Coordinates of C-alpha atoms in Angstrom, one line a residue:
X1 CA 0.0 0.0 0.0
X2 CA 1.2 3.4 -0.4
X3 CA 2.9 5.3 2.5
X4 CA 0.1 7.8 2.9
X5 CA -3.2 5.2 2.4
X6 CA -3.2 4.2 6.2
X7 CA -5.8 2.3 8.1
X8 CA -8.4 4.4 10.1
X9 CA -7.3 4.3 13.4
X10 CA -3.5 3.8 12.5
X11 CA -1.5 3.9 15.8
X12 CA 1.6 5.4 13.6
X13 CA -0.3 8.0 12.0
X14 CA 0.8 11.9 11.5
X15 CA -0.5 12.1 15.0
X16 CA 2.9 10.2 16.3
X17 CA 5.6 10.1 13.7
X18 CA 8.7 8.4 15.9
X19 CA 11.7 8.9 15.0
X20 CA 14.7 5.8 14.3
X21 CA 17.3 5.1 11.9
X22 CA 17.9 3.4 9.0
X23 CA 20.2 2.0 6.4
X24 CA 19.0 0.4 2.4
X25 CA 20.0 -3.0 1.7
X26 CA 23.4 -3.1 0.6
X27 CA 24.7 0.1 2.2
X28 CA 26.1 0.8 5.0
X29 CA 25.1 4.5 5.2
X30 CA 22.8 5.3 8.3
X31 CA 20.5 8.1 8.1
X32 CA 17.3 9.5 10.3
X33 CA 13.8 8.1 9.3
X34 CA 10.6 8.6 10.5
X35 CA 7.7 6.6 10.6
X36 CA 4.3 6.5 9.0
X37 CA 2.3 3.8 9.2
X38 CA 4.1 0.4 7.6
X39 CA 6.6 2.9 5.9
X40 CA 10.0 4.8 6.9
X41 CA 10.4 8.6 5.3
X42 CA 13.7 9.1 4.5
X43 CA 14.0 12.6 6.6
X44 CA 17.0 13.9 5.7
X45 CA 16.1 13.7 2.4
X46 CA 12.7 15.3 2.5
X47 CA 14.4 17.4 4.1
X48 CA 16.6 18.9 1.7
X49 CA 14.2 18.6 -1.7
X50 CA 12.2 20.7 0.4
X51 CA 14.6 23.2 1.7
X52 CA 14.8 22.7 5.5
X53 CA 17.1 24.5 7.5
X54 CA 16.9 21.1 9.5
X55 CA 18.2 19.2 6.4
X56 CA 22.1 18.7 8.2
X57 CA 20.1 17.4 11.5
X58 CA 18.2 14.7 9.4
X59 CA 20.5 13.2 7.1
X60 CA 23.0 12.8 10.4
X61 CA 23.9 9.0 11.1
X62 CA 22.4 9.0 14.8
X63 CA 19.4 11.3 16.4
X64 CA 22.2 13.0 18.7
X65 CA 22.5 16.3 16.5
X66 CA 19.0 16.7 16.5
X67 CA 18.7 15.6 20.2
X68 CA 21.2 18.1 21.3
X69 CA 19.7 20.5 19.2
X70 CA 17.0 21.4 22.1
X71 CA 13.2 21.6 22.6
X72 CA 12.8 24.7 19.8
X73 CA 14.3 22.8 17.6
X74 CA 12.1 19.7 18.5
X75 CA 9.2 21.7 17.8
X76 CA 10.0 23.3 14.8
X77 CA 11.3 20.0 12.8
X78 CA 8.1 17.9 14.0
X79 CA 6.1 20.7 12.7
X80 CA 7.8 20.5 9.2
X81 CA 7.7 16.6 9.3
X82 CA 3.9 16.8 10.1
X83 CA 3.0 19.1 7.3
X84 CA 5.4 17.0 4.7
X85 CA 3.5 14.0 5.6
X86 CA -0.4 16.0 5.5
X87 CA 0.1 18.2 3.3
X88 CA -1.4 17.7 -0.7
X89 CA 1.4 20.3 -1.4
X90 CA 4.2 18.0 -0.8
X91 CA 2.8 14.6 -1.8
X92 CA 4.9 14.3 -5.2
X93 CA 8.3 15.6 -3.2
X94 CA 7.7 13.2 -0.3
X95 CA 5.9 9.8 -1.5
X96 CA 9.5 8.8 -3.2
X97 CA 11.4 9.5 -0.3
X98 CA 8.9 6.5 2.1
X99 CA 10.5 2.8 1.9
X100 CA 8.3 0.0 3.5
X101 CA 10.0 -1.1 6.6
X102 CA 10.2 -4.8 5.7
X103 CA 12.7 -3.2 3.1
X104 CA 15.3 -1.5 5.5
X105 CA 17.5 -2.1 8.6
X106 CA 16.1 -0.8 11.6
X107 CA 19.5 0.5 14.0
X108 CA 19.8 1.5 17.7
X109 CA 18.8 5.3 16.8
X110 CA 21.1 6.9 19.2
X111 CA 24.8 6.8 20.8
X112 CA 23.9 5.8 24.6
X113 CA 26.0 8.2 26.8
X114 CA 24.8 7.0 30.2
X115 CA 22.4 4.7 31.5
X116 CA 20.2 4.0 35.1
X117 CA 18.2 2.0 35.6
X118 CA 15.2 3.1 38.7
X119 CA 12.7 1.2 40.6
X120 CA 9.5 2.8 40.5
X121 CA 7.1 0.4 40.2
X122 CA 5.3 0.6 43.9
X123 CA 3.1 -2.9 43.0
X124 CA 6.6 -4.5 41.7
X125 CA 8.3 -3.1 45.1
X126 CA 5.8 -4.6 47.1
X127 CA 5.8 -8.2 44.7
X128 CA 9.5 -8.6 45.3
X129 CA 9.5 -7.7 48.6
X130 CA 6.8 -10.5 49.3
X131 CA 8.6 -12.6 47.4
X132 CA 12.4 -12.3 49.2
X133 CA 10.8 -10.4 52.7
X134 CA 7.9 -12.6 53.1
X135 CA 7.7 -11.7 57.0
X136 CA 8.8 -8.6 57.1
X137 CA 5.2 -6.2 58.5
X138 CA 6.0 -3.3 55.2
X139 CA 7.5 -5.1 52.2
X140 CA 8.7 -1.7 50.5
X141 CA 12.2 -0.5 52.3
X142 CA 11.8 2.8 54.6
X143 CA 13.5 5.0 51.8
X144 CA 11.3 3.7 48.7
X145 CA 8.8 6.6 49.8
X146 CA 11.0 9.3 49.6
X147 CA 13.2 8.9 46.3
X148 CA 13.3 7.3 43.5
X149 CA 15.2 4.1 44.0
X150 CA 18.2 3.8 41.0
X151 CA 21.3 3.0 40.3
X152 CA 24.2 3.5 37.5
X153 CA 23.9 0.7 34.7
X154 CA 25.9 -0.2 31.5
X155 CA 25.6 1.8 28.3
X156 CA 27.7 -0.1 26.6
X157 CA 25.6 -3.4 26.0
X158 CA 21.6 -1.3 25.3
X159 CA 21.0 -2.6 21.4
X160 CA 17.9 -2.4 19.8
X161 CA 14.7 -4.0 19.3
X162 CA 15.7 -7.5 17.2
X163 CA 19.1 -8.3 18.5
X164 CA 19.6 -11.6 20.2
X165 CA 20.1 -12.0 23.6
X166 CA 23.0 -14.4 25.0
X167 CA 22.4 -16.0 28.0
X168 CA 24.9 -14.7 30.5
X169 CA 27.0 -16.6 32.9
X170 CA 28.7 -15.7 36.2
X171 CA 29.0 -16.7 39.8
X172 CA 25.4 -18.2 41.8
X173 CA 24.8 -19.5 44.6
X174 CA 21.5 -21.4 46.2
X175 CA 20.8 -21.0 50.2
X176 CA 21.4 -24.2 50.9
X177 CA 24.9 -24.9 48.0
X178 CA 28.0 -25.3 50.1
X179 CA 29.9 -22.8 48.0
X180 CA 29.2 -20.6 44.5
X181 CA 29.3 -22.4 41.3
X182 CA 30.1 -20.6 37.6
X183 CA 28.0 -21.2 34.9
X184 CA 25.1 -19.8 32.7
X185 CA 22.0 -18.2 34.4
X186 CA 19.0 -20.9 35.1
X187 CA 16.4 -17.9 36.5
X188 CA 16.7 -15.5 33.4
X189 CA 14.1 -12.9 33.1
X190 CA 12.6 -9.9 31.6
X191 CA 11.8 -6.2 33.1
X192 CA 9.0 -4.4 31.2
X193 CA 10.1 -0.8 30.9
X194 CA 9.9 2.5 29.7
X195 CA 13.6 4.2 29.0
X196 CA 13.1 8.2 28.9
X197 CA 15.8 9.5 26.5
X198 CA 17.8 13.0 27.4
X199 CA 18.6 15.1 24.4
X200 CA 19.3 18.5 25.8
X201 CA 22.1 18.2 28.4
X202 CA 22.8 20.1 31.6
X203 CA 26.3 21.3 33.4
X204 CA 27.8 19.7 36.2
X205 CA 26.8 20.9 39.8
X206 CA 23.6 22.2 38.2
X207 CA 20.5 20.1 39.2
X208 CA 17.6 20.2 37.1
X209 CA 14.1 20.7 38.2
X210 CA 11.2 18.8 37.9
X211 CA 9.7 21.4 35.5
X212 CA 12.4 21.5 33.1
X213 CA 12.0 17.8 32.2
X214 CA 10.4 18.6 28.9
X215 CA 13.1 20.9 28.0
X216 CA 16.0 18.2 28.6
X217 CA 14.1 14.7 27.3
X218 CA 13.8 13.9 23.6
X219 CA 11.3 11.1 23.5
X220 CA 10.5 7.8 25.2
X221 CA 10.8 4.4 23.8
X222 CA 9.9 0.5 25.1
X223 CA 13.1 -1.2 27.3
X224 CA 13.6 -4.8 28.4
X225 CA 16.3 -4.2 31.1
X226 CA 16.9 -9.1 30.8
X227 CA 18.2 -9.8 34.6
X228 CA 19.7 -13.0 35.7
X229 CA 18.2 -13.3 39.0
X230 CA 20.2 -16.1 40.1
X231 CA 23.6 -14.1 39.8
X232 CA 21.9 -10.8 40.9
X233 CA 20.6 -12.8 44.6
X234 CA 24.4 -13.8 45.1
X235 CA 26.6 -10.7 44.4
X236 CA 24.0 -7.8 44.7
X237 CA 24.7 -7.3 48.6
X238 CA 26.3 -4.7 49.1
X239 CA 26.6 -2.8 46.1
X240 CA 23.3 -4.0 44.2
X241 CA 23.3 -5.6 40.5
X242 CA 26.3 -5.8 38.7
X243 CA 26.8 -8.9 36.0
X244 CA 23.1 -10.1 36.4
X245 CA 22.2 -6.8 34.7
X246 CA 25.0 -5.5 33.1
X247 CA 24.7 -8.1 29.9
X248 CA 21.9 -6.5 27.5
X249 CA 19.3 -4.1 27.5
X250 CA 17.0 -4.2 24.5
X251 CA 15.2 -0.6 23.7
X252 CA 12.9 0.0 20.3
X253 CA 14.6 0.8 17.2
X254 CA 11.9 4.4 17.5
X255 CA 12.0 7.1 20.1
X256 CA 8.2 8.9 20.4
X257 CA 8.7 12.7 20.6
X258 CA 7.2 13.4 24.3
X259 CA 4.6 16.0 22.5
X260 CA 3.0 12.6 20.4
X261 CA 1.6 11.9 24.2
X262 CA 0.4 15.1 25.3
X263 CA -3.2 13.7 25.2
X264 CA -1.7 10.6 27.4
X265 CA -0.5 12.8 30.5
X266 CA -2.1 11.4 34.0
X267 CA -1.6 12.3 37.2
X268 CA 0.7 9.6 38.9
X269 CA -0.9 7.6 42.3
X270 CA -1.4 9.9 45.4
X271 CA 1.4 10.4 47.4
X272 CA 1.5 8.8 50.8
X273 CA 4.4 10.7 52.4
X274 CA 5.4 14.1 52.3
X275 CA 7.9 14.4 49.8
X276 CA 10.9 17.0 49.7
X277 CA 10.6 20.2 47.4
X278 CA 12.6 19.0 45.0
X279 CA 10.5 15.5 44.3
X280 CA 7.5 18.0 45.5
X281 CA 4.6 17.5 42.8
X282 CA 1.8 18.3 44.2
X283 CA 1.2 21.6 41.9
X284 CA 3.1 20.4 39.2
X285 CA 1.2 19.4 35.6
X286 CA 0.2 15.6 35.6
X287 CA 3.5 13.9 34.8
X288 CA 2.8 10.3 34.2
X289 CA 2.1 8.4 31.2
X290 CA -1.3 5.9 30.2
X291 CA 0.8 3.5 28.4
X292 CA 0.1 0.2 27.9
X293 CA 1.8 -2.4 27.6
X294 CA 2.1 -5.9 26.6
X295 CA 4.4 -8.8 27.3
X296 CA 4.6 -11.5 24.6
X297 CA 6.6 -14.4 25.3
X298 CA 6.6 -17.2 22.0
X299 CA 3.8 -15.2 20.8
X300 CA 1.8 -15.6 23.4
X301 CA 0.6 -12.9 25.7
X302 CA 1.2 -13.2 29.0
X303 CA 0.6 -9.9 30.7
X304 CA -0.2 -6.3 30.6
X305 CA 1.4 -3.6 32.4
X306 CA -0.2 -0.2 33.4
X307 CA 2.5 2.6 33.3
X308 CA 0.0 5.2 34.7
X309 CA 0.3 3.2 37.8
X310 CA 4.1 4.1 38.5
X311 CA 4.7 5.9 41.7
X312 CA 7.4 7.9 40.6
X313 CA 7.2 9.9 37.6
X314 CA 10.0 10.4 34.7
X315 CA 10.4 14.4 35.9
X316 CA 10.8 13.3 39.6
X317 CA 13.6 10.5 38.3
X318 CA 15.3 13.5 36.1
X319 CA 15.6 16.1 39.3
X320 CA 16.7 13.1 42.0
X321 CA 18.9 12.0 39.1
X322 CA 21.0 15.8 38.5
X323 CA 19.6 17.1 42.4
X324 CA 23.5 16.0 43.5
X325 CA 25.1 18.1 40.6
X326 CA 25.3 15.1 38.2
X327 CA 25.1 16.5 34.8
X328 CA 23.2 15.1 32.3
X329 CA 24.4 14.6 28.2
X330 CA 23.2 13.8 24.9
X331 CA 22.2 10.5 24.6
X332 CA 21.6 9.6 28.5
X333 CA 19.1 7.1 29.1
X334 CA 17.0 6.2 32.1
X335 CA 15.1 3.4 32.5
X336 CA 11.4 3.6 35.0
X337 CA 11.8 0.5 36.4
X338 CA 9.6 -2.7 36.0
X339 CA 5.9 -1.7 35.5
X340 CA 3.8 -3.6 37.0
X341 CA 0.0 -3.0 38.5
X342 CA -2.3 -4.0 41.4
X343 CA -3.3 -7.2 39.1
X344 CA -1.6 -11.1 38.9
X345 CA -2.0 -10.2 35.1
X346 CA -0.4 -7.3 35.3
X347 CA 3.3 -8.0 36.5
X348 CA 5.9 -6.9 34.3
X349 CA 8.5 -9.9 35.1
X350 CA 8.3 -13.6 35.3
X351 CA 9.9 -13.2 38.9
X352 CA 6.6 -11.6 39.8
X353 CA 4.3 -13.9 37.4
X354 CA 5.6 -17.4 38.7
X355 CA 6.5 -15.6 41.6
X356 CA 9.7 -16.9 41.8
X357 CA 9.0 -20.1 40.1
X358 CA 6.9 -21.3 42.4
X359 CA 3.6 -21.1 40.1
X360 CA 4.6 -21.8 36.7
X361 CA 3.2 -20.4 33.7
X362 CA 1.1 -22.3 31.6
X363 CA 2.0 -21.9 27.9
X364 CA 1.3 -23.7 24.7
X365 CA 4.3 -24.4 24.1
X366 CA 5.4 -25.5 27.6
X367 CA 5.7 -24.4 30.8
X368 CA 7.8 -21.7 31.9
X369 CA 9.5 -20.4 35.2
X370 CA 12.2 -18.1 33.9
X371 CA 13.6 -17.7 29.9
X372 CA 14.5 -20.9 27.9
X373 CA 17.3 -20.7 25.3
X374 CA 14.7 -20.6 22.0
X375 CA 12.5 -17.8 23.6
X376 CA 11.1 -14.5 22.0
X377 CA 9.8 -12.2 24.2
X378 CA 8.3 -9.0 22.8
X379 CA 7.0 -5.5 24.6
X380 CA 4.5 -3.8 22.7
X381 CA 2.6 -0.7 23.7
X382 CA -0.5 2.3 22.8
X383 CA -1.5 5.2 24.4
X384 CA -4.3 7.3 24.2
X385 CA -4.0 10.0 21.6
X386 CA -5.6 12.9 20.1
X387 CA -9.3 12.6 18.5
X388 CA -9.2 8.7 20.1
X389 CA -6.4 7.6 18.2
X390 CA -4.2 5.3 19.9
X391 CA -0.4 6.2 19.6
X392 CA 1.7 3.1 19.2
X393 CA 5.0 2.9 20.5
X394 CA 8.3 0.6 18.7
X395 CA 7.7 -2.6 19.9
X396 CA 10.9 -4.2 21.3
X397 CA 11.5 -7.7 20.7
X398 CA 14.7 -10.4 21.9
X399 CA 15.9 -13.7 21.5
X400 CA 17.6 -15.7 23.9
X401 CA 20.0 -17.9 22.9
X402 CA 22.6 -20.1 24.4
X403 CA 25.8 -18.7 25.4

């Protein structure tokens, strides 16, 4: 079909237009697309047969120069994009310039700078501590009210949506097992996330406030932050995960402009403690997100996570991220945290599904605990968007395969 005959209701309409990048088959020249519908516009190229000043952004090889080119900029070159895409005017320029996506090579759209990784999920807080606290009278930790929980991952090893997965190996250690044994991870698992990308960056010893978040963060994507719980129970006291997380984290080859989910803004749960003026939101503008999200393992759907129901927002994770003079770059990525919601459907990791293996799931093709070498799991995601059309987001897909 052509690029501009979409289905009614088309999640990846001109109403959301994400951008990623590509390469042709053959070539190994990367450039910015955006997509509509089934079909990838060549940007950079639109952009100069139709004289942009944007045109140098566009045709770069990553979304960094555009990133870092700040929130006016933003505006400016989703405004053109829209009208390219709507406009009658333009039809003859732009309908060339669209390649289906079956016929290109979807890349990781950006050059990670840093990565952490938060825990803001109060329903996954209270799961895990159930499941490793089970006696404890409060299963969330005295500070979990007060800050966002995080900590400082690996950049190096985010790829995007389609890459394989190799099961990691490292040290573990059962309660009962004399001593630690080495060898590939038996309790492999999955973390449904959102990862917030930073495109304007920020000085060092400079915080930044919860109301600048829209002028510092580019876009939002899918994440599947894979843990190895069996080496993350063994080495993560004192200093928290290390190899058990450190091995892959899958993002969406597309990054949804933040202003493609104005019309999906919420207010996040009421708070329960008083919070410090810094994390303050009680008169701020509704900060979280209605996403929705779905966990596909083989195919097969296995649950559906409600990000409107994380505690902590992405704007309260910027300022407690930068409130200690951290500065922020080009390219930084932060992950929410596991989403998961008040229902057994609604868990965004097997830990929490089979609740620690305990209460396997039942699959047509087998049972599962944790990942099997073989396994495909896949986070998709809508919103609500203007006029009642859903927005989609990139789905983001892995394989796991032996190591």
């Amino acid at each position: 079909m052509p690029p501009f005959d979409l289905a009614e209701g088309d999640p990846f309409g001109p109403h959301n237009l994400p951008y990623g990048v590509f390469s042709l088959p053959g070539s190994a020249e990367r450039t910015v697309g955006v997509r509509l519908g089934d079909h990838v516009l060549d940007a950079g190229a639109a952009a100069r047969a139709l004289g942009s000043s944007h045109a140098e952004l566009l045709a770069a090889p990553t979304l960094n120069p555009l990133m870092a080119a700040g929130r006016p900029v933003w505006t400016q070159v989703r405004r053109e994009l829209t009208e390219w895409v709507t406009s009658p005017a333009h039809r003859a320029t732009v309908e060339p310039l669209f390649r289906p996506l079956s016929a290109v090579t979807l890349h990781l759209p950006f050059e990670v700078a840093d990565y952490v990784d938060f825990y803001s999920s109060e329903h996954h807080a209270r799961n895990v501590g159930a499941i490793f606290r089970p006696d404890t009278p409060d299963t969330l930790l005295p500070n979990w009210k007060h800050l966002p929980i995080g900590y400082h991952g690996r950049s190096g090893t985010v790829v995007v949506s389609g890459t394989d997965v190799v099961r990691p190996s490292g040290q573990r250690k059962g309660p009962s097992d004399p001593a630690p044994v080495f060898g590939p991870s038996v309790r492999l698992d999955i973390e449904a996330e959102v990862g917030f990308v930073v495109g304007t960056p920020s000085p060092q010893g400079s915080p930044v406030a919860m109301s600048d978040f829209r002028e510092h963060v580019f876009g939002l994507c899918l994440l599947n932050d894979w843990s190895a719980r069996d080496l993350q129970a063994w080495e993560y006291v004192p200093l928290g995960p290390f190899l058990a997380k450190s091995f892959a984290t899958s993002v969406s080859a597309w990054i949804t402009p933040l202003e493609a989910l104005d019309a999906a803004r919420v207010a996040p749960p009421a708070r329960t403690h008083a919070l410090l003026p810094y994390l303050d939101d009680a008169a701020a503008e509704p900060a979280g997100y209605d996403l929705r999200i779905s966990v596909a393992l083989n195919g097969h759907t296995v649950s559906e996570p409600p990000f409107a129901t994380m505690y902590w927002t992405a704007a309260q994770q910027l300022a407690h991220l930068t409130v200690n003079g951290a500065s922020l770059r080009t390219g930084d990525l932060y992950g929410s945290g596991t989403v998961s919601g008040p229902e057994p459907d609604q868990r965004g990791s097997l830990l929490e599904m089979t609740w620690n293996g305990r209460d396997p799931l039942e699959l047509p093709d087998g049972k599962r605990t944790f990942l099997e070498d073989g396994d495909v799991v896949t986070l998709s995601a809508q919103a609500p968007g203007p006029a009642g059309i859903p927005v989609g987001l990139g789905e983001v897909s892995g394989r796991i395969i032996a190591g």
